[in-house]
CSV table of C-alpha atoms in Angstrom, one decimal:
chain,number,residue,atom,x,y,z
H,96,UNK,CA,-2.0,-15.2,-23.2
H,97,UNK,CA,1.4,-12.4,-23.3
H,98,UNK,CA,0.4,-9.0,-23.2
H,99,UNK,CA,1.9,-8.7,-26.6
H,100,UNK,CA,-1.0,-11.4,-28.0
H,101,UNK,CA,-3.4,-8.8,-26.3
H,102,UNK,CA,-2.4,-6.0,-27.7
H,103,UNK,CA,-2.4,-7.2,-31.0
H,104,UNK,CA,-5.8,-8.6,-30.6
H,105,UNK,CA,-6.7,-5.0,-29.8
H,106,UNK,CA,-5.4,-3.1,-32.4
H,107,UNK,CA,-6.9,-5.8,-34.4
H,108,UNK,CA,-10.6,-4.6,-33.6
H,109,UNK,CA,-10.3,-0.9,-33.7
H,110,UNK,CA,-12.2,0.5,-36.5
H,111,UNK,CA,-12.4,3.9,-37.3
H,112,UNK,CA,-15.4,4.7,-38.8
H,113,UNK,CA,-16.0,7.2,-41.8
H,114,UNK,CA,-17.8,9.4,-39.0
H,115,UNK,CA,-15.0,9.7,-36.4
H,116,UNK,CA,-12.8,10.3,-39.6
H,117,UNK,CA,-15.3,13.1,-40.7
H,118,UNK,CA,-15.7,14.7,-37.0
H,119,UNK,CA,-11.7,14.8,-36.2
H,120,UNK,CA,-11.0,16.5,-39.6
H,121,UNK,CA,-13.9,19.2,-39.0
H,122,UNK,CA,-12.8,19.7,-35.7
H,123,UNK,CA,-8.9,20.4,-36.7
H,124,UNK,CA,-10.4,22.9,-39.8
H,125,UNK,CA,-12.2,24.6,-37.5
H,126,UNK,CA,-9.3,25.0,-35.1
H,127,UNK,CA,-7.4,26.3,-38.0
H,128,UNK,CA,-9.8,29.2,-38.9
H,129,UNK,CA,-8.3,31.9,-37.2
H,130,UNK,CA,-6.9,35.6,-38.0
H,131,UNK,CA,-3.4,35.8,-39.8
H,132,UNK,CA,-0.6,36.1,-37.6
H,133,UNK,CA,2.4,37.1,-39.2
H,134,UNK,CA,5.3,34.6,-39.1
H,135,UNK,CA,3.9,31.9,-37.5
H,136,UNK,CA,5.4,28.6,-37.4
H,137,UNK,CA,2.8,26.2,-38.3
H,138,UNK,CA,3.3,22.5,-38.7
H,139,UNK,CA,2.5,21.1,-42.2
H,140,UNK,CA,-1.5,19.7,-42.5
H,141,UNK,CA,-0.2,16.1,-42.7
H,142,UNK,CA,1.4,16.2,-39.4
H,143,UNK,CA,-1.8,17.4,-37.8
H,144,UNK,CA,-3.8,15.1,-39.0
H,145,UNK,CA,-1.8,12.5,-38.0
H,146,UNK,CA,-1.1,13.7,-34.5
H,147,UNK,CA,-4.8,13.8,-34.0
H,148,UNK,CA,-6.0,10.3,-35.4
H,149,UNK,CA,-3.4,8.8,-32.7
H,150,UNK,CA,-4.5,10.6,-29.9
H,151,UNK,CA,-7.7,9.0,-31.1
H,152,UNK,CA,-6.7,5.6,-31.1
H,153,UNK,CA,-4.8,6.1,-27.9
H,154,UNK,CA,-8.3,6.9,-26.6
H,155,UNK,CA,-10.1,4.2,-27.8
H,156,UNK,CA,-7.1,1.7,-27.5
H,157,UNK,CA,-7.5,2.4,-23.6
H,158,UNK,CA,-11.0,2.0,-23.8
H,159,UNK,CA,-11.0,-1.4,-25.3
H,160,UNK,CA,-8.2,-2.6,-23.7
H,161,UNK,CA,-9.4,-2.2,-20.2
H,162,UNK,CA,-11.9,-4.9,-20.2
H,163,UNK,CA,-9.6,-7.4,-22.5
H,164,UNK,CA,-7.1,-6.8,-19.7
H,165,UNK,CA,-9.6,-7.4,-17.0
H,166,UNK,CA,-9.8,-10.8,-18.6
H,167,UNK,CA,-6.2,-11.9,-17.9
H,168,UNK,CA,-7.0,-12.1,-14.7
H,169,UNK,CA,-8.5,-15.7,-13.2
H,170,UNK,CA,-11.9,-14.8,-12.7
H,171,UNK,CA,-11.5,-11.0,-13.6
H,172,UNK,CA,-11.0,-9.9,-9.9
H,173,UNK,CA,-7.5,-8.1,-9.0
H,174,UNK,CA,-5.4,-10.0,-7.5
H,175,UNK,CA,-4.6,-9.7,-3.6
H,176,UNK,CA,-1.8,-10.9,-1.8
H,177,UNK,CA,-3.2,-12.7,1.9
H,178,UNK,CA,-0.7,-13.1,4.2
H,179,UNK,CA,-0.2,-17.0,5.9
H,180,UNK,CA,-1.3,-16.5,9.3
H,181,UNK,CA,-0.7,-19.5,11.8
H,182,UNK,CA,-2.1,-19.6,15.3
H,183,UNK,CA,-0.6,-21.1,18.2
H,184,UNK,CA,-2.1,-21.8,22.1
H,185,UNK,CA,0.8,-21.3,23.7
H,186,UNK,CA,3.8,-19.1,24.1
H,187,UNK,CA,6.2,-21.9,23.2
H,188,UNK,CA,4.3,-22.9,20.4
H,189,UNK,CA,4.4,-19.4,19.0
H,190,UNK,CA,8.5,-18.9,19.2
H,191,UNK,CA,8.3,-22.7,17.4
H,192,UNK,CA,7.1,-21.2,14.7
H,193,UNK,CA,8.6,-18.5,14.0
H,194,UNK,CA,12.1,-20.2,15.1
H,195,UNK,CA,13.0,-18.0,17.5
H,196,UNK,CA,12.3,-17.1,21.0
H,197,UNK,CA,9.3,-14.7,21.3
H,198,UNK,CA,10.0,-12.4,24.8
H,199,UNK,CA,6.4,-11.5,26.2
H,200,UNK,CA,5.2,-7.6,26.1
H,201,UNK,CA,5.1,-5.7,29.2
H,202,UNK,CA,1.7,-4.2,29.4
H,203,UNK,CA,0.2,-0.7,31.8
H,204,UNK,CA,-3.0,-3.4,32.3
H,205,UNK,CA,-3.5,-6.9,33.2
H,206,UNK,CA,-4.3,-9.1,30.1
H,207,UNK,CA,-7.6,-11.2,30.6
H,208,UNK,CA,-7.3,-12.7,26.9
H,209,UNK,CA,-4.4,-13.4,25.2
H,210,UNK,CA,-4.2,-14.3,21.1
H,211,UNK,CA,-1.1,-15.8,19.3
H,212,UNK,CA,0.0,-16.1,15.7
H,213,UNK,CA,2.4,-16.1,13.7
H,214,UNK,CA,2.7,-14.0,10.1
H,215,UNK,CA,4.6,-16.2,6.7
H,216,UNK,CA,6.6,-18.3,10.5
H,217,UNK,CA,8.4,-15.3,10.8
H,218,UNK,CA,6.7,-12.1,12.4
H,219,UNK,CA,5.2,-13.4,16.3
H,220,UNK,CA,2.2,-11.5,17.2
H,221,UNK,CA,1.0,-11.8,20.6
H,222,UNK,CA,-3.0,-9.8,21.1
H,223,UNK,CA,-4.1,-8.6,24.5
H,224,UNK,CA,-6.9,-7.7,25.7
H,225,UNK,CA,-8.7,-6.8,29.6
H,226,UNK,CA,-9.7,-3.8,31.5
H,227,UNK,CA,-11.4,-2.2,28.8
H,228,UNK,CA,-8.0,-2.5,26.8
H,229,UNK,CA,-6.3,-3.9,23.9
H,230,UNK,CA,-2.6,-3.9,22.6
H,231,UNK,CA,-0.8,-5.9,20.2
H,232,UNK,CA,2.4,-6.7,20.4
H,233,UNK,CA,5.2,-7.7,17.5
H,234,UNK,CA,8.5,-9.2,17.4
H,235,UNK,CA,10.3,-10.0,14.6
H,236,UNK,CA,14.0,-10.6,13.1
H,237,UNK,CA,16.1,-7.5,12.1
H,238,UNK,CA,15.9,-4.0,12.9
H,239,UNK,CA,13.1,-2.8,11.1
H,240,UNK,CA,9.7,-0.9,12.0
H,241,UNK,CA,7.2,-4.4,11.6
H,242,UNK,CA,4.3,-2.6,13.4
H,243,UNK,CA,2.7,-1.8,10.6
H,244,UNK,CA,0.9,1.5,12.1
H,245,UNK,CA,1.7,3.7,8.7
H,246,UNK,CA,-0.4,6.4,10.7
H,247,UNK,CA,1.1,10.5,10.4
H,248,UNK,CA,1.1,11.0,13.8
H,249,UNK,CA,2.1,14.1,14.8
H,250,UNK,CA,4.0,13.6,17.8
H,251,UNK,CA,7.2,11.9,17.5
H,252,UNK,CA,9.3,10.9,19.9
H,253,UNK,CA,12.4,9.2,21.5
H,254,UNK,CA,13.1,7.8,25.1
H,255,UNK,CA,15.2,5.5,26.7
H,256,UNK,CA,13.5,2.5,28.5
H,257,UNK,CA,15.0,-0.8,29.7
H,258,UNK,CA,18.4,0.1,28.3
H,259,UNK,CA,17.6,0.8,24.4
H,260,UNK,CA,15.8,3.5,22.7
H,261,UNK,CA,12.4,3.6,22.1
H,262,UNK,CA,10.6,5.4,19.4
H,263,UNK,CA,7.2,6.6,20.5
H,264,UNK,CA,4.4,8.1,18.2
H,265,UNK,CA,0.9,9.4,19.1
H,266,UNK,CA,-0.9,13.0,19.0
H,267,UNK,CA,-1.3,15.6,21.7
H,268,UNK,CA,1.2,13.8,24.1
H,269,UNK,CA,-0.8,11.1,24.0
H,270,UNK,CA,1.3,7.9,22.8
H,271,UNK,CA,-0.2,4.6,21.3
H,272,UNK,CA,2.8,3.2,19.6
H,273,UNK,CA,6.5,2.2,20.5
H,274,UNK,CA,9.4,0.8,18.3
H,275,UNK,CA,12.4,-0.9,19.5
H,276,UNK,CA,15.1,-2.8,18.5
H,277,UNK,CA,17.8,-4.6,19.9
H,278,UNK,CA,20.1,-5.0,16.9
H,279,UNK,CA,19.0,-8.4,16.9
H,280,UNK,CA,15.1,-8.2,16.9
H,281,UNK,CA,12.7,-5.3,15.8
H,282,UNK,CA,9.5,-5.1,18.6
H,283,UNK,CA,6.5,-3.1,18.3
H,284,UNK,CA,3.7,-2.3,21.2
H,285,UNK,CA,0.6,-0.6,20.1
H,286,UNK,CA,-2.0,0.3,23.1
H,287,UNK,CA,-5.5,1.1,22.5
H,288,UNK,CA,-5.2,3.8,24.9
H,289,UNK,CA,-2.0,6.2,25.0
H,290,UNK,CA,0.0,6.6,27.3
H,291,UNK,CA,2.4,9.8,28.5
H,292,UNK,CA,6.6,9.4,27.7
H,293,UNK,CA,7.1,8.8,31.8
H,294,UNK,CA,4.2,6.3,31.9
H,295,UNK,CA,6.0,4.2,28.7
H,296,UNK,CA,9.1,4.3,30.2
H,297,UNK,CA,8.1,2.5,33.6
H,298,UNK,CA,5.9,0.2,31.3
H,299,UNK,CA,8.7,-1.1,29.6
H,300,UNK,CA,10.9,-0.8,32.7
H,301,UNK,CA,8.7,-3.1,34.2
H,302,UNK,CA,8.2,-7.0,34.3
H,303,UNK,CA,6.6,-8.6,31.0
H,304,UNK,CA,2.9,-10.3,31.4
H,305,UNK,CA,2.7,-13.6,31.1
């Protein structure tokens, strides 16, 4: 069904009833009753009336078009868009899927578990996790932020770490995420824990996990 056929359908049930007529038009005369004031522009009777019966069925178009509306949808629920999220048990298997090869993150903990997948075979996420610590890790074609943190933080950053700048965010000197790019791939490295600028820069100065 076109949103047109809706709407028509719509308009086709609104009734106003003799009341509603009855309560609008007191409503405006009593609005009207008011001392003289000389020179006032005033707007002829017709035109008020008129404004005021389509605010009306503005009103109670909305009101009966919400649910009709609703209905277009399959099975009245809003629809949601879920990404395609494909695993992998390997390192290798991960950069096959996304067609390109996926460089490991270099981590301030040793990794005890390790989780790959891969977002629509073309954002590789690698999850680690030991020590009482968790990161996740992103790489992805292009130049763009893909960590997906939209957080405020309030502490903004920039440092230089394994020969490219690094964009760090956290709060109170505190830093959880980094962005990078090396004109050819984006990466992102978010930390459970944060770290200070000296203690990110000999992270990523140092030798990936495997």
């Amino acid at each position: 069904m076109t949103l047109r056929r809706a709407y028509d359908e719509i308009m086709d049930r609104i009734e106003v009833t003799e009341e509603m007529r009855r309560r609008v038009l007191n409503r405006i005369a009593q609005e009207d009753i008011e001392p003289a004031r000389p020179k006032v522009l005033r707007f002829p009777a017709w035109k008020k009336y008129l404004s005021a019966a389509a605010c009306l069925i503005l009103v109670l178009t909305g009101a009966a078009a919400l649910p009709r509306l609703i209905q277009l949808l399959p099975s009245g629920e809003p629809v949601q868009i879920v990404p395609r999220i494909q695993e992998a048990s390997s390192l290798a298997e991960l950069s096959g899927l996304v067609g390109f090869e996926v460089s490991p993150a270099a981590l301030p903990f040793t990794p005890e578990e390790t989780a790959y997948c891969a977002y629509w075979n073309e954002l590789a996420q690698i999850q680690y996790s030991g020590q009482g610590q968790t990161a996740t890790y992103r790489q992805s074609a292009g130049e763009s932020d893909n960590s997906g943190d939209y957080t405020a933080y309030h502490d903004v950053t920039g440092i230089t770490a394994a020969g490219l700048s690094v964009t760090l965010k956290g709060e109170a000197g505190a830093y959880v995420l980094a962005v990078w790019t090396d004109g050819t791939f984006s990466y992102s490295l978010r930390l459970s824990q944060g770290l200070t600028e000296a203690q990110w820069r000999a992270v990523l100065d140092s030798a990936p996990a495997e």
